[in-house]
Amino acid sequence: MTTATTDSPRLYVGTYHKYNCGSIAGAWLDLSDYADADEFYEACAELHADEDDPEYMFQDFEGFPIELYGESYLNPLLFEFAQLGTDDQQTVRAYCDAFGEVPDDLATVADRYCGRADNFEDWVYELADDTGLLDGVPEHIAHFFDWEAYANSLSCDYTTTDHDGACYIFSNH
């Protein structure tokens, strides 16, 4: 089964019974249509009302990090993720890419997110400007500042990942 790319978090929901009988009958459900897991599972029950006690099989997904789901398991954060705006969803995706794991909660992502830029070095320039790193240093002296060494030093405190054409920066602390 191939998956088209979409921004909307969706699951293809079938059942193990149908699958074991040679059918993948089910439907794509858009997770942003449901306020929480209870509402989602009610929709699954309606979809598979032809079975007495359906055992749901999540056969495909799109629009969210793979770490938030399994064939028979959904991470509770998935429904919080589905309610986020596009930019915040991209940040969570980048976090999962960067650390290879799902955060304990979405507040962790917000706490560790430092920004994004074309690359880490550009972000370092922005950070220096925002914090006034060289404020008060005469231009003829600031010209000799070793940006490469400064960025290299900072790289120990941050984890970066290239995601959708941008470099996302997260604090390691």
PDB file of N, CA and C in Angstrom, residues 95 99 107-114 123 153-159 169-173:
ATOM      1  N   TYR A  95      11.402  17.104  15.858  1.00  0.00           N
ATOM      2  CA  TYR A  95      11.889  16.586  17.141  1.00  0.00           C
ATOM      3  C   TYR A  95      12.052  15.064  17.061  1.00  0.00           C
ATOM      4  N   PHE A  99      15.661  13.206  17.541  1.00  0.00           N
ATOM      5  CA  PHE A  99      15.966  12.364  18.695  1.00  0.00           C
ATOM      6  C   PHE A  99      15.570  10.902  18.502  1.00  0.00           C
ATOM      7  N   ALA A 107       4.816  19.373  25.628  1.00  0.00           N
ATOM      8  CA  ALA A 107       5.483  20.502  26.279  1.00  0.00           C
ATOM      9  C   ALA A 107       6.998  20.339  26.212  1.00  0.00           C
ATOM     10  N   THR A 108       7.479  19.111  26.210  1.00  0.00           N
ATOM     11  CA  THR A 108       8.917  18.846  26.088  1.00  0.00           C
ATOM     12  C   THR A 108       9.446  19.404  24.771  1.00  0.00           C
ATOM     13  N   VAL A 109       8.700  19.210  23.703  1.00  0.00           N
ATOM     14  CA  VAL A 109       9.110  19.728  22.398  1.00  0.00           C
ATOM     15  C   VAL A 109       9.195  21.247  22.459  1.00  0.00           C
ATOM     16  N   ALA A 110       8.165  21.879  22.994  1.00  0.00           N
ATOM     17  CA  ALA A 110       8.143  23.339  23.093  1.00  0.00           C
ATOM     18  C   ALA A 110       9.296  23.853  23.953  1.00  0.00           C
ATOM     19  N   ASP A 111       9.585  23.158  25.046  1.00  0.00           N
ATOM     20  CA  ASP A 111      10.665  23.576  25.946  1.00  0.00           C
ATOM     21  C   ASP A 111      12.035  23.464  25.289  1.00  0.00           C
ATOM     22  N   ARG A 112      12.229  22.457  24.460  1.00  0.00           N
ATOM     23  CA  ARG A 112      13.550  22.211  23.863  1.00  0.00           C
ATOM     24  C   ARG A 112      13.740  22.882  22.507  1.00  0.00           C
ATOM     25  N   TYR A 113      12.651  23.326  21.893  1.00  0.00           N
ATOM     26  CA  TYR A 113      12.732  23.944  20.575  1.00  0.00           C
ATOM     27  C   TYR A 113      13.357  25.322  20.675  1.00  0.00           C
ATOM     28  N   CYS A 114      14.393  25.556  19.888  1.00  0.00           N
ATOM     29  CA  CYS A 114      15.092  26.845  19.916  1.00  0.00           C
ATOM     30  C   CYS A 114      14.868  27.671  18.668  1.00  0.00           C
ATOM     31  N   TRP A 123      21.540  30.161  12.212  1.00  0.00           N
ATOM     32  CA  TRP A 123      20.854  30.292  13.501  1.00  0.00           C
ATOM     33  C   TRP A 123      21.795  30.888  14.541  1.00  0.00           C
ATOM     34  N   SER A 153      31.451  25.312  19.059  1.00  0.00           N
ATOM     35  CA  SER A 153      31.304  25.221  20.514  1.00  0.00           C
ATOM     36  C   SER A 153      29.835  25.060  20.910  1.00  0.00           C
ATOM     37  N   LEU A 154      28.954  25.838  20.288  1.00  0.00           N
ATOM     38  CA  LEU A 154      27.524  25.756  20.595  1.00  0.00           C
ATOM     39  C   LEU A 154      26.912  24.429  20.152  1.00  0.00           C
ATOM     40  N   SER A 155      27.468  23.818  19.129  1.00  0.00           N
ATOM     41  CA  SER A 155      26.876  22.583  18.593  1.00  0.00           C
ATOM     42  C   SER A 155      26.831  21.460  19.620  1.00  0.00           C
ATOM     43  N   CYS A 156      27.625  21.547  20.660  1.00  0.00           N
ATOM     44  CA  CYS A 156      27.593  20.530  21.726  1.00  0.00           C
ATOM     45  C   CYS A 156      26.337  20.653  22.589  1.00  0.00           C
ATOM     46  N   ASP A 157      25.748  21.829  22.591  1.00  0.00           N
ATOM     47  CA  ASP A 157      24.579  22.082  23.439  1.00  0.00           C
ATOM     48  C   ASP A 157      23.250  21.912  22.710  1.00  0.00           C
ATOM     49  N   TYR A 158      23.313  21.643  21.404  1.00  0.00           N
ATOM     50  CA  TYR A 158      22.101  21.584  20.599  1.00  0.00           C
ATOM     51  C   TYR A 158      22.104  20.361  19.693  1.00  0.00           C
ATOM     52  N   THR A 159      20.906  19.882  19.395  1.00  0.00           N
ATOM     53  CA  THR A 159      20.717  18.832  18.396  1.00  0.00           C
ATOM     54  C   THR A 159      19.968  19.456  17.239  1.00  0.00           C
ATOM     55  N   ILE A 169      16.465  23.394  15.392  1.00  0.00           N
ATOM     56  CA  ILE A 169      17.436  23.360  16.480  1.00  0.00           C
ATOM     57  C   ILE A 169      16.716  23.116  17.794  1.00  0.00           C
ATOM     58  N   PHE A 170      17.220  22.111  18.545  1.00  0.00           N
ATOM     59  CA  PHE A 170      16.658  21.765  19.856  1.00  0.00           C
ATOM     60  C   PHE A 170      17.779  21.763  20.895  1.00  0.00           C
ATOM     61  N   SER A 171      17.453  22.259  22.069  1.00  0.00           N
ATOM     62  CA  SER A 171      18.419  22.260  23.177  1.00  0.00           C
ATOM     63  C   SER A 171      18.624  20.834  23.678  1.00  0.00           C
ATOM     64  N   ASN A 172      19.831  20.522  24.063  1.00  0.00           N
ATOM     65  CA  ASN A 172      20.125  19.227  24.662  1.00  0.00           C
ATOM     66  C   ASN A 172      19.876  19.230  26.170  1.00  0.00           C
ATOM     67  N   HIS A 173      19.505  20.362  26.701  1.00  0.00           N
ATOM     68  CA  HIS A 173      19.322  20.477  28.169  1.00  0.00           C
ATOM     69  C   HIS A 173      17.869  20.633  28.518  1.00  0.00           C
TER      70      HIS A 173
END
